[in-house]
């Protein structure tokens, strides 16, 4: 009866009202297990990408970072950009900020605007540099129509994210070693938070449209998402690949000390007073929802199993008393 109640529930979290019945110790164990399961599932996806990258961890890190710089709304556009612009080309120009910006914005299809370039010397400079590099490497930019420009906060506009992405690539050459291996957990937030694009972007959200001066560094919530969705998963995958558990432990530690994500799924669990104090928990909840809750697989779910089994044992004890 309890199992039917859960599976027939119209709530997005079928066991939401029953979660309080699960002891904290059992819940902690389930959360840890689900967080690792999510990392393992993402690890499989990364190994498939790594195979396409011919075992190049720099290229893998670059592609994963690019996708996550899109922050859902422009993840596909950033993915297409990274696929069209191999990291080995970026690395050949690691000493030139201008050339890295030109390659990224050019491949994104953001520089082909003659009307603005005549009035904007910065855009014209990037375009001239890109035209040369495009011919040199036989590059073809992606269609600019793939970028989502609607209903976005200014800090999330594609040009701002592309500028931040370009600056990060310039500041961290050999991206896998610098961002994943060498960078210690305590220093990640400080270093990435200090990365700020060219001065031009302090007074622009788009090319050719000057605004009042505004901050253009990577914000705290965006930084948190990059740590959770890029650095920790790549580090964990490399730990498995290399057979070195210290990297996997560092990845898990990153999730434990970082604040939880704020999204539609975590807010739904929050309605039921679910204890949420770290990214480890929010990642586990995303796994829980996508694998079990979304498909009403309550009896396969570790929390659902606990709730049903506990009630079964309780009913059995009552019947034995009679």
PDB file of C-alpha atoms in Angstrom:
ATOM      1  CA  UNK A   1       0.000   0.000   0.000  1.00  0.00           C
ATOM      2  CA  UNK A   2       2.843   2.394   0.843  1.00  0.00           C
ATOM      3  CA  UNK A   3       4.634   1.537  -2.401  1.00  0.00           C
ATOM      4  CA  UNK A   4       1.460   2.271  -4.395  1.00  0.00           C
ATOM      5  CA  UNK A   5       1.001   5.527  -2.513  1.00  0.00           C
ATOM      6  CA  UNK A   6       4.485   6.611  -3.523  1.00  0.00           C
ATOM      7  CA  UNK A   7       4.283   5.611  -7.184  1.00  0.00           C
ATOM      8  CA  UNK A   8       0.795   7.107  -7.640  1.00  0.00           C
ATOM      9  CA  UNK A   9       1.721  10.364  -5.933  1.00  0.00           C
ATOM     10  CA  UNK A  10       1.322  13.502  -8.036  1.00  0.00           C
ATOM     11  CA  UNK A  11       4.193  15.175  -6.182  1.00  0.00           C
ATOM     12  CA  UNK A  12       7.458  15.561  -8.090  1.00  0.00           C
ATOM     13  CA  UNK A  13       9.150  14.128  -4.967  1.00  0.00           C
ATOM     14  CA  UNK A  14       6.813  11.211  -4.096  1.00  0.00           C
ATOM     15  CA  UNK A  15       8.361  10.486  -0.687  1.00  0.00           C
ATOM     16  CA  UNK A  16       8.782  14.152   0.254  1.00  0.00           C
ATOM     17  CA  UNK A  17       6.546  14.012   3.330  1.00  0.00           C
ATOM     18  CA  UNK A  18       8.164  10.777   4.514  1.00  0.00           C
ATOM     19  CA  UNK A  19      11.817  11.822   4.262  1.00  0.00           C
ATOM     20  CA  UNK A  20      11.764  13.011   7.881  1.00  0.00           C
ATOM     21  CA  UNK A  21      11.270   9.364   8.922  1.00  0.00           C
ATOM     22  CA  UNK A  22      14.699   8.394   7.571  1.00  0.00           C
ATOM     23  CA  UNK A  23      17.395   8.628  10.308  1.00  0.00           C
ATOM     24  CA  UNK A  24      20.171  11.147   9.699  1.00  0.00           C
ATOM     25  CA  UNK A  25      22.893   8.460   9.657  1.00  0.00           C
ATOM     26  CA  UNK A  26      21.084   6.402   7.002  1.00  0.00           C
ATOM     27  CA  UNK A  27      20.359   9.528   4.952  1.00  0.00           C
ATOM     28  CA  UNK A  28      24.037  10.587   5.076  1.00  0.00           C
ATOM     29  CA  UNK A  29      25.123   7.179   3.826  1.00  0.00           C
ATOM     30  CA  UNK A  30      22.596   7.281   0.972  1.00  0.00           C
ATOM     31  CA  UNK A  31      23.667  10.816  -0.003  1.00  0.00           C
ATOM     32  CA  UNK A  32      27.351   9.858  -0.162  1.00  0.00           C
ATOM     33  CA  UNK A  33      26.542   6.823  -2.294  1.00  0.00           C
ATOM     34  CA  UNK A  34      24.379   8.824  -4.724  1.00  0.00           C
ATOM     35  CA  UNK A  35      27.024  11.559  -5.090  1.00  0.00           C
ATOM     36  CA  UNK A  36      29.631   8.943  -6.024  1.00  0.00           C
ATOM     37  CA  UNK A  37      27.169   7.298  -8.439  1.00  0.00           C
ATOM     38  CA  UNK A  38      26.709  10.650 -10.176  1.00  0.00           C
ATOM     39  CA  UNK A  39      30.471  11.115 -10.478  1.00  0.00           C
ATOM     40  CA  UNK A  40      30.851   7.589 -11.870  1.00  0.00           C
ATOM     41  CA  UNK A  41      28.102   8.184 -14.423  1.00  0.00           C
ATOM     42  CA  UNK A  42      29.699  11.428 -15.548  1.00  0.00           C
ATOM     43  CA  UNK A  43      33.048   9.659 -15.620  1.00  0.00           C
ATOM     44  CA  UNK A  44      31.727   7.266 -18.261  1.00  0.00           C
ATOM     45  CA  UNK A  45      30.604  10.216 -20.378  1.00  0.00           C
ATOM     46  CA  UNK A  46      34.037  11.820 -20.016  1.00  0.00           C
ATOM     47  CA  UNK A  47      35.855   8.662 -21.028  1.00  0.00           C
ATOM     48  CA  UNK A  48      33.792   8.593 -24.230  1.00  0.00           C
ATOM     49  CA  UNK A  49      34.787  12.208 -24.925  1.00  0.00           C
ATOM     50  CA  UNK A  50      38.405  11.399 -24.016  1.00  0.00           C
ATOM     51  CA  UNK A  51      38.415   8.692 -26.649  1.00  0.00           C
ATOM     52  CA  UNK A  52      37.279  11.221 -29.259  1.00  0.00           C
ATOM     53  CA  UNK A  53      40.042  13.545 -28.011  1.00  0.00           C
ATOM     54  CA  UNK A  54      42.598  10.773 -28.577  1.00  0.00           C
ATOM     55  CA  UNK A  55      43.477  10.652 -24.880  1.00  0.00           C
ATOM     56  CA  UNK A  56      44.263  14.369 -24.617  1.00  0.00           C
ATOM     57  CA  UNK A  57      43.268  15.524 -21.103  1.00  0.00           C
ATOM     58  CA  UNK A  58      43.834  19.172 -22.004  1.00  0.00           C
ATOM     59  CA  UNK A  59      41.289  18.867 -24.811  1.00  0.00           C
ATOM     60  CA  UNK A  60      38.836  17.039 -22.555  1.00  0.00           C
ATOM     61  CA  UNK A  61      39.118  19.669 -19.802  1.00  0.00           C
ATOM     62  CA  UNK A  62      38.719  22.446 -22.358  1.00  0.00           C
ATOM     63  CA  UNK A  63      35.551  20.916 -23.800  1.00  0.00           C
ATOM     64  CA  UNK A  64      33.933  20.214 -20.425  1.00  0.00           C
ATOM     65  CA  UNK A  65      34.809  23.711 -19.225  1.00  0.00           C
ATOM     66  CA  UNK A  66      33.349  25.243 -22.387  1.00  0.00           C
ATOM     67  CA  UNK A  67      30.025  23.421 -22.015  1.00  0.00           C
ATOM     68  CA  UNK A  68      29.717  24.499 -18.385  1.00  0.00           C
ATOM     69  CA  UNK A  69      30.538  28.112 -19.252  1.00  0.00           C
ATOM     70  CA  UNK A  70      27.245  28.088 -21.153  1.00  0.00           C
ATOM     71  CA  UNK A  71      25.366  27.537 -17.860  1.00  0.00           C
ATOM     72  CA  UNK A  72      22.516  25.579 -19.519  1.00  0.00           C
ATOM     73  CA  UNK A  73      21.148  28.467 -21.616  1.00  0.00           C
ATOM     74  CA  UNK A  74      24.156  28.458 -23.961  1.00  0.00           C
ATOM     75  CA  UNK A  75      25.769  25.120 -23.163  1.00  0.00           C
ATOM     76  CA  UNK A  76      25.143  23.759 -26.678  1.00  0.00           C
ATOM     77  CA  UNK A  77      26.610  26.870 -28.326  1.00  0.00           C
ATOM     78  CA  UNK A  78      29.751  26.665 -26.187  1.00  0.00           C
ATOM     79  CA  UNK A  79      30.050  22.956 -26.964  1.00  0.00           C
ATOM     80  CA  UNK A  80      29.905  23.648 -30.711  1.00  0.00           C
ATOM     81  CA  UNK A  81      32.482  26.404 -30.262  1.00  0.00           C
ATOM     82  CA  UNK A  82      34.922  24.080 -28.470  1.00  0.00           C
ATOM     83  CA  UNK A  83      34.461  21.359 -31.090  1.00  0.00           C
ATOM     84  CA  UNK A  84      35.165  23.846 -33.889  1.00  0.00           C
ATOM     85  CA  UNK A  85      38.252  25.281 -32.168  1.00  0.00           C
ATOM     86  CA  UNK A  86      40.650  22.560 -30.897  1.00  0.00           C
ATOM     87  CA  UNK A  87      42.612  23.342 -27.766  1.00  0.00           C
ATOM     88  CA  UNK A  88      45.911  22.656 -29.534  1.00  0.00           C
ATOM     89  CA  UNK A  89      45.283  25.815 -31.601  1.00  0.00           C
ATOM     90  CA  UNK A  90      44.562  27.834 -28.447  1.00  0.00           C
ATOM     91  CA  UNK A  91      47.756  26.525 -26.809  1.00  0.00           C
ATOM     92  CA  UNK A  92      49.888  27.749 -29.734  1.00  0.00           C
ATOM     93  CA  UNK A  93      48.871  31.303 -28.862  1.00  0.00           C
ATOM     94  CA  UNK A  94      49.004  31.046 -25.068  1.00  0.00           C
ATOM     95  CA  UNK A  95      51.206  34.151 -24.777  1.00  0.00           C
ATOM     96  CA  UNK A  96      48.885  36.433 -26.728  1.00  0.00           C
ATOM     97  CA  UNK A  97      45.687  37.578 -25.014  1.00  0.00           C
ATOM     98  CA  UNK A  98      44.538  39.321 -28.201  1.00  0.00           C
ATOM     99  CA  UNK A  99      44.874  36.192 -30.344  1.00  0.00           C
ATOM    100  CA  UNK A 100      43.054  33.986 -27.836  1.00  0.00           C
ATOM    101  CA  UNK A 101      40.178  36.471 -27.631  1.00  0.00           C
ATOM    102  CA  UNK A 102      40.147  36.735 -31.436  1.00  0.00           C
ATOM    103  CA  UNK A 103      39.985  32.952 -31.857  1.00  0.00           C
ATOM    104  CA  UNK A 104      37.198  32.482 -29.307  1.00  0.00           C
ATOM    105  CA  UNK A 105      35.005  35.400 -30.427  1.00  0.00           C
ATOM    106  CA  UNK A 106      35.712  34.711 -34.101  1.00  0.00           C
ATOM    107  CA  UNK A 107      34.758  31.041 -33.881  1.00  0.00           C
ATOM    108  CA  UNK A 108      31.664  32.036 -31.908  1.00  0.00           C
ATOM    109  CA  UNK A 109      30.548  34.063 -34.938  1.00  0.00           C
ATOM    110  CA  UNK A 110      30.546  37.314 -32.958  1.00  0.00           C
ATOM    111  CA  UNK A 111      32.946  39.365 -35.090  1.00  0.00           C
ATOM    112  CA  UNK A 112      31.134  39.458 -38.426  1.00  0.00           C
ATOM    113  CA  UNK A 113      29.370  42.790 -38.070  1.00  0.00           C
ATOM    114  CA  UNK A 114      30.787  45.418 -40.505  1.00  0.00           C
ATOM    115  CA  UNK A 115      28.501  48.225 -39.276  1.00  0.00           C
ATOM    116  CA  UNK A 116      29.758  47.960 -35.689  1.00  0.00           C
ATOM    117  CA  UNK A 117      33.406  47.192 -36.522  1.00  0.00           C
ATOM    118  CA  UNK A 118      33.756  50.531 -38.316  1.00  0.00           C
ATOM    119  CA  UNK A 119      32.810  52.349 -35.099  1.00  0.00           C
ATOM    120  CA  UNK A 120      34.408  49.962 -32.578  1.00  0.00           C
ATOM    121  CA  UNK A 121      38.202  49.801 -32.745  1.00  0.00           C
ATOM    122  CA  UNK A 122      38.362  46.869 -30.301  1.00  0.00           C
ATOM    123  CA  UNK A 123      36.041  44.753 -32.449  1.00  0.00           C
ATOM    124  CA  UNK A 124      37.960  45.740 -35.580  1.00  0.00           C
ATOM    125  CA  UNK A 125      41.239  44.727 -33.934  1.00  0.00           C
ATOM    126  CA  UNK A 126      39.872  41.307 -32.978  1.00  0.00           C
ATOM    127  CA  UNK A 127      38.403  40.806 -36.442  1.00  0.00           C
ATOM    128  CA  UNK A 128      41.663  41.624 -38.212  1.00  0.00           C
ATOM    129  CA  UNK A 129      43.511  39.163 -35.998  1.00  0.00           C
ATOM    130  CA  UNK A 130      40.871  36.492 -36.471  1.00  0.00           C
ATOM    131  CA  UNK A 131      40.814  36.832 -40.253  1.00  0.00           C
ATOM    132  CA  UNK A 132      44.520  35.995 -40.324  1.00  0.00           C
ATOM    133  CA  UNK A 133      44.181  33.049 -37.887  1.00  0.00           C
ATOM    134  CA  UNK A 134      41.091  31.769 -39.635  1.00  0.00           C
ATOM    135  CA  UNK A 135      42.982  31.571 -42.925  1.00  0.00           C
ATOM    136  CA  UNK A 136      46.038  30.050 -41.229  1.00  0.00           C
ATOM    137  CA  UNK A 137      44.122  27.213 -39.542  1.00  0.00           C
ATOM    138  CA  UNK A 138      41.288  26.938 -42.092  1.00  0.00           C
ATOM    139  CA  UNK A 139      38.648  27.581 -39.445  1.00  0.00           C
ATOM    140  CA  UNK A 140      34.903  27.905 -39.959  1.00  0.00           C
ATOM    141  CA  UNK A 141      32.954  29.835 -37.305  1.00  0.00           C
ATOM    142  CA  UNK A 142      29.744  28.428 -35.873  1.00  0.00           C
ATOM    143  CA  UNK A 143      26.397  29.980 -36.755  1.00  0.00           C
ATOM    144  CA  UNK A 144      25.815  32.968 -34.420  1.00  0.00           C
ATOM    145  CA  UNK A 145      22.105  32.086 -34.388  1.00  0.00           C
ATOM    146  CA  UNK A 146      22.808  29.215 -31.951  1.00  0.00           C
ATOM    147  CA  UNK A 147      23.447  31.738 -29.164  1.00  0.00           C
ATOM    148  CA  UNK A 148      20.515  32.446 -26.890  1.00  0.00           C
ATOM    149  CA  UNK A 149      20.235  36.189 -26.261  1.00  0.00           C
ATOM    150  CA  UNK A 150      16.746  36.341 -24.759  1.00  0.00           C
ATOM    151  CA  UNK A 151      15.649  36.615 -21.133  1.00  0.00           C
ATOM    152  CA  UNK A 152      19.201  36.654 -19.763  1.00  0.00           C
ATOM    153  CA  UNK A 153      20.731  38.724 -17.012  1.00  0.00           C
ATOM    154  CA  UNK A 154      23.463  41.035 -18.343  1.00  0.00           C
ATOM    155  CA  UNK A 155      26.172  39.030 -16.559  1.00  0.00           C
ATOM    156  CA  UNK A 156      25.025  35.944 -18.462  1.00  0.00           C
ATOM    157  CA  UNK A 157      25.120  37.519 -21.940  1.00  0.00           C
ATOM    158  CA  UNK A 158      27.146  35.389 -24.383  1.00  0.00           C
ATOM    159  CA  UNK A 159      29.795  38.062 -25.052  1.00  0.00           C
ATOM    160  CA  UNK A 160      30.505  38.442 -21.326  1.00  0.00           C
ATOM    161  CA  UNK A 161      30.838  34.676 -20.860  1.00  0.00           C
ATOM    162  CA  UNK A 162      33.041  34.414 -23.961  1.00  0.00           C
ATOM    163  CA  UNK A 163      35.302  37.156 -22.588  1.00  0.00           C
ATOM    164  CA  UNK A 164      35.583  35.372 -19.229  1.00  0.00           C
ATOM    165  CA  UNK A 165      36.269  32.082 -20.993  1.00  0.00           C
ATOM    166  CA  UNK A 166      38.970  33.692 -23.156  1.00  0.00           C
ATOM    167  CA  UNK A 167      40.657  35.268 -20.146  1.00  0.00           C
ATOM    168  CA  UNK A 168      40.660  31.980 -18.263  1.00  0.00           C
ATOM    169  CA  UNK A 169      42.305  30.238 -21.236  1.00  0.00           C
ATOM    170  CA  UNK A 170      44.955  32.970 -21.329  1.00  0.00           C
ATOM    171  CA  UNK A 171      45.628  32.956 -17.569  1.00  0.00           C
ATOM    172  CA  UNK A 172      45.792  29.158 -17.295  1.00  0.00           C
ATOM    173  CA  UNK A 173      47.900  27.696 -20.105  1.00  0.00           C
ATOM    174  CA  UNK A 174      48.211  23.886 -20.030  1.00  0.00           C
ATOM    175  CA  UNK A 175      44.682  23.934 -18.717  1.00  0.00           C
ATOM    176  CA  UNK A 176      44.516  20.382 -17.365  1.00  0.00           C
ATOM    177  CA  UNK A 177      47.642  20.724 -15.217  1.00  0.00           C
ATOM    178  CA  UNK A 178      46.940  24.294 -14.127  1.00  0.00           C
ATOM    179  CA  UNK A 179      43.205  24.008 -13.434  1.00  0.00           C
ATOM    180  CA  UNK A 180      42.743  20.373 -12.411  1.00  0.00           C
ATOM    181  CA  UNK A 181      45.978  18.877 -11.078  1.00  0.00           C
ATOM    182  CA  UNK A 182      48.074  21.676  -9.583  1.00  0.00           C
ATOM    183  CA  UNK A 183      45.340  23.956  -8.282  1.00  0.00           C
ATOM    184  CA  UNK A 184      44.565  23.143  -4.650  1.00  0.00           C
ATOM    185  CA  UNK A 185      41.022  23.218  -3.338  1.00  0.00           C
ATOM    186  CA  UNK A 186      41.658  26.243  -1.092  1.00  0.00           C
ATOM    187  CA  UNK A 187      43.056  28.298  -3.981  1.00  0.00           C
ATOM    188  CA  UNK A 188      40.511  27.484  -6.696  1.00  0.00           C
ATOM    189  CA  UNK A 189      37.844  29.984  -5.697  1.00  0.00           C
ATOM    190  CA  UNK A 190      40.386  32.744  -5.051  1.00  0.00           C
ATOM    191  CA  UNK A 191      42.196  32.277  -8.374  1.00  0.00           C
ATOM    192  CA  UNK A 192      39.156  31.879 -10.620  1.00  0.00           C
ATOM    193  CA  UNK A 193      37.329  34.685  -8.845  1.00  0.00           C
ATOM    194  CA  UNK A 194      40.212  37.053  -9.582  1.00  0.00           C
ATOM    195  CA  UNK A 195      40.113  36.419 -13.338  1.00  0.00           C
ATOM    196  CA  UNK A 196      38.681  39.486 -15.085  1.00  0.00           C
ATOM    197  CA  UNK A 197      38.410  40.054 -18.866  1.00  0.00           C
ATOM    198  CA  UNK A 198      39.837  42.921 -20.939  1.00  0.00           C
ATOM    199  CA  UNK A 199      39.038  46.456 -19.732  1.00  0.00           C
ATOM    200  CA  UNK A 200      36.658  46.809 -22.686  1.00  0.00           C
ATOM    201  CA  UNK A 201      34.174  44.452 -21.042  1.00  0.00           C
ATOM    202  CA  UNK A 202      33.908  46.593 -17.926  1.00  0.00           C
ATOM    203  CA  UNK A 203      31.827  49.028 -19.979  1.00  0.00           C
ATOM    204  CA  UNK A 204      30.240  46.628 -22.494  1.00  0.00           C
ATOM    205  CA  UNK A 205      27.868  43.668 -22.490  1.00  0.00           C
ATOM    206  CA  UNK A 206      27.856  43.552 -26.300  1.00  0.00           C
ATOM    207  CA  UNK A 207      30.161  44.873 -29.003  1.00  0.00           C
ATOM    208  CA  UNK A 208      29.480  48.491 -29.947  1.00  0.00           C
ATOM    209  CA  UNK A 209      27.144  49.249 -27.021  1.00  0.00           C
ATOM    210  CA  UNK A 210      28.842  51.151 -24.244  1.00  0.00           C
ATOM    211  CA  UNK A 211      27.344  51.019 -20.742  1.00  0.00           C
ATOM    212  CA  UNK A 212      28.151  52.297 -17.292  1.00  0.00           C
ATOM    213  CA  UNK A 213      31.121  50.582 -15.675  1.00  0.00           C
ATOM    214  CA  UNK A 214      30.191  47.247 -14.120  1.00  0.00           C
ATOM    215  CA  UNK A 215      32.012  44.219 -12.671  1.00  0.00           C
ATOM    216  CA  UNK A 216      32.773  41.536 -15.248  1.00  0.00           C
ATOM    217  CA  UNK A 217      34.590  38.869 -13.230  1.00  0.00           C
ATOM    218  CA  UNK A 218      33.102  35.411 -12.697  1.00  0.00           C
ATOM    219  CA  UNK A 219      30.408  35.625 -10.004  1.00  0.00           C
ATOM    220  CA  UNK A 220      30.273  33.447  -6.890  1.00  0.00           C
ATOM    221  CA  UNK A 221      27.369  31.254  -8.026  1.00  0.00           C
ATOM    222  CA  UNK A 222      28.899  30.766 -11.499  1.00  0.00           C
ATOM    223  CA  UNK A 223      32.240  29.947  -9.915  1.00  0.00           C
ATOM    224  CA  UNK A 224      30.599  27.412  -7.645  1.00  0.00           C
ATOM    225  CA  UNK A 225      28.965  25.702 -10.641  1.00  0.00           C
ATOM    226  CA  UNK A 226      32.280  25.536 -12.509  1.00  0.00           C
ATOM    227  CA  UNK A 227      33.910  23.810  -9.529  1.00  0.00           C
ATOM    228  CA  UNK A 228      31.022  21.362  -9.150  1.00  0.00           C
ATOM    229  CA  UNK A 229      30.468  20.558 -12.833  1.00  0.00           C
ATOM    230  CA  UNK A 230      33.984  20.842 -14.271  1.00  0.00           C
ATOM    231  CA  UNK A 231      36.879  20.639 -11.834  1.00  0.00           C
ATOM    232  CA  UNK A 232      35.558  17.991  -9.424  1.00  0.00           C
ATOM    233  CA  UNK A 233      34.219  15.560 -12.109  1.00  0.00           C
ATOM    234  CA  UNK A 234      37.357  15.807 -14.302  1.00  0.00           C
ATOM    235  CA  UNK A 235      39.599  15.315 -11.255  1.00  0.00           C
ATOM    236  CA  UNK A 236      37.551  12.288 -10.150  1.00  0.00           C
ATOM    237  CA  UNK A 237      37.678  10.778 -13.650  1.00  0.00           C
ATOM    238  CA  UNK A 238      41.436  11.274 -13.810  1.00  0.00           C
ATOM    239  CA  UNK A 239      41.777   9.566 -10.419  1.00  0.00           C
ATOM    240  CA  UNK A 240      40.042   6.494 -11.844  1.00  0.00           C
ATOM    241  CA  UNK A 241      42.025   6.689 -15.092  1.00  0.00           C
ATOM    242  CA  UNK A 242      45.390   6.952 -13.333  1.00  0.00           C
ATOM    243  CA  UNK A 243      44.528   4.614 -10.471  1.00  0.00           C
ATOM    244  CA  UNK A 244      45.383   7.352  -7.963  1.00  0.00           C
ATOM    245  CA  UNK A 245      42.716   7.597  -5.267  1.00  0.00           C
ATOM    246  CA  UNK A 246      44.075  10.880  -3.881  1.00  0.00           C
ATOM    247  CA  UNK A 247      42.567  12.706  -6.862  1.00  0.00           C
ATOM    248  CA  UNK A 248      39.191  11.075  -6.252  1.00  0.00           C
ATOM    249  CA  UNK A 249      39.363  12.043  -2.580  1.00  0.00           C
ATOM    250  CA  UNK A 250      40.183  15.650  -3.536  1.00  0.00           C
ATOM    251  CA  UNK A 251      37.197  15.710  -5.893  1.00  0.00           C
ATOM    252  CA  UNK A 252      34.848  14.496  -3.157  1.00  0.00           C
ATOM    253  CA  UNK A 253      36.332  17.006  -0.725  1.00  0.00           C
ATOM    254  CA  UNK A 254      35.588  19.820  -3.193  1.00  0.00           C
ATOM    255  CA  UNK A 255      31.932  18.841  -3.195  1.00  0.00           C
ATOM    256  CA  UNK A 256      31.848  18.579   0.595  1.00  0.00           C
ATOM    257  CA  UNK A 257      33.243  22.073   1.219  1.00  0.00           C
ATOM    258  CA  UNK A 258      31.380  23.908  -1.562  1.00  0.00           C
ATOM    259  CA  UNK A 259      27.883  25.325  -0.983  1.00  0.00           C
ATOM    260  CA  UNK A 260      24.902  23.528  -2.545  1.00  0.00           C
ATOM    261  CA  UNK A 261      23.431  24.474  -5.907  1.00  0.00           C
ATOM    262  CA  UNK A 262      20.234  26.456  -6.102  1.00  0.00           C
ATOM    263  CA  UNK A 263      18.027  25.098  -8.882  1.00  0.00           C
ATOM    264  CA  UNK A 264      14.499  23.844  -9.454  1.00  0.00           C
ATOM    265  CA  UNK A 265      15.307  20.333  -8.188  1.00  0.00           C
ATOM    266  CA  UNK A 266      17.083  21.366  -4.977  1.00  0.00           C
ATOM    267  CA  UNK A 267      14.304  23.862  -4.229  1.00  0.00           C
ATOM    268  CA  UNK A 268      11.738  21.070  -4.507  1.00  0.00           C
ATOM    269  CA  UNK A 269      13.635  18.977  -1.951  1.00  0.00           C
ATOM    270  CA  UNK A 270      14.048  22.083   0.214  1.00  0.00           C
ATOM    271  CA  UNK A 271      10.262  22.297   0.544  1.00  0.00           C
ATOM    272  CA  UNK A 272      10.396  19.054   2.532  1.00  0.00           C
ATOM    273  CA  UNK A 273      13.118  20.331   4.900  1.00  0.00           C
ATOM    274  CA  UNK A 274      15.734  18.099   3.301  1.00  0.00           C
ATOM    275  CA  UNK A 275      19.117  18.813   4.977  1.00  0.00           C
ATOM    276  CA  UNK A 276      21.180  20.570   2.306  1.00  0.00           C
ATOM    277  CA  UNK A 277      24.529  21.902   3.458  1.00  0.00           C
ATOM    278  CA  UNK A 278      26.971  21.163   0.622  1.00  0.00           C
ATOM    279  CA  UNK A 279      27.403  20.521  -3.089  1.00  0.00           C
ATOM    280  CA  UNK A 280      27.788  16.843  -2.202  1.00  0.00           C
ATOM    281  CA  UNK A 281      24.135  16.841  -1.100  1.00  0.00           C
ATOM    282  CA  UNK A 282      22.818  18.878  -4.051  1.00  0.00           C
ATOM    283  CA  UNK A 283      24.650  16.616  -6.534  1.00  0.00           C
ATOM    284  CA  UNK A 284      23.210  13.549  -4.809  1.00  0.00           C
ATOM    285  CA  UNK A 285      19.700  15.042  -5.004  1.00  0.00           C
ATOM    286  CA  UNK A 286      20.082  15.726  -8.729  1.00  0.00           C
ATOM    287  CA  UNK A 287      21.061  12.084  -9.186  1.00  0.00           C
ATOM    288  CA  UNK A 288      18.199  10.930  -6.974  1.00  0.00           C
ATOM    289  CA  UNK A 289      15.671  12.970  -8.916  1.00  0.00           C
ATOM    290  CA  UNK A 290      16.888  12.167 -12.449  1.00  0.00           C
ATOM    291  CA  UNK A 291      17.276   8.416 -11.862  1.00  0.00           C
ATOM    292  CA  UNK A 292      14.443   7.629  -9.420  1.00  0.00           C
ATOM    293  CA  UNK A 293      11.937  10.422  -8.599  1.00  0.00           C
ATOM    294  CA  UNK A 294      11.414  11.566 -12.190  1.00  0.00           C
ATOM    295  CA  UNK A 295      10.484   8.043 -13.285  1.00  0.00           C
ATOM    296  CA  UNK A 296       8.684   7.053 -10.054  1.00  0.00           C
ATOM    297  CA  UNK A 297      11.143   4.178  -9.454  1.00  0.00           C
ATOM    298  CA  UNK A 298      10.486   4.319  -5.732  1.00  0.00           C
ATOM    299  CA  UNK A 299      11.196   0.677  -4.954  1.00  0.00           C
ATOM    300  CA  UNK A 300      14.590   0.880  -6.685  1.00  0.00           C
ATOM    301  CA  UNK A 301      15.398   4.086  -4.811  1.00  0.00           C
ATOM    302  CA  UNK A 302      17.417   3.657  -1.584  1.00  0.00           C
ATOM    303  CA  UNK A 303      15.240   6.195   0.250  1.00  0.00           C
ATOM    304  CA  UNK A 304      12.022   4.648  -1.094  1.00  0.00           C
ATOM    305  CA  UNK A 305      13.236   1.181  -0.058  1.00  0.00           C
ATOM    306  CA  UNK A 306      13.975   2.419   3.458  1.00  0.00           C
ATOM    307  CA  UNK A 307      10.538   4.013   3.865  1.00  0.00           C
ATOM    308  CA  UNK A 308       8.600   0.981   2.570  1.00  0.00           C
ATOM    309  CA  UNK A 309      10.729  -1.558   4.483  1.00  0.00           C
ATOM    310  CA  UNK A 310      10.471   0.405   7.712  1.00  0.00           C
ATOM    311  CA  UNK A 311       6.675   0.509   7.494  1.00  0.00           C
ATOM    312  CA  UNK A 312       6.575  -3.202   6.618  1.00  0.00           C
ATOM    313  CA  UNK A 313       8.652  -4.079   9.691  1.00  0.00           C
ATOM    314  CA  UNK A 314       6.517  -1.778  11.827  1.00  0.00           C
ATOM    315  CA  UNK A 315       3.274  -3.455  10.646  1.00  0.00           C
ATOM    316  CA  UNK A 316       4.819  -6.883  11.161  1.00  0.00           C
ATOM    317  CA  UNK A 317       5.793  -6.066  14.750  1.00  0.00           C
ATOM    318  CA  UNK A 318       2.254  -4.826  15.454  1.00  0.00           C
ATOM    319  CA  UNK A 319       0.713  -8.048  14.117  1.00  0.00           C
ATOM    320  CA  UNK A 320       3.118 -10.156  16.204  1.00  0.00           C
ATOM    321  CA  UNK A 321       1.992  -8.335  19.335  1.00  0.00           C
ATOM    322  CA  UNK A 322      -1.571  -9.409  18.629  1.00  0.00           C
TER     323      UNK A 322
END
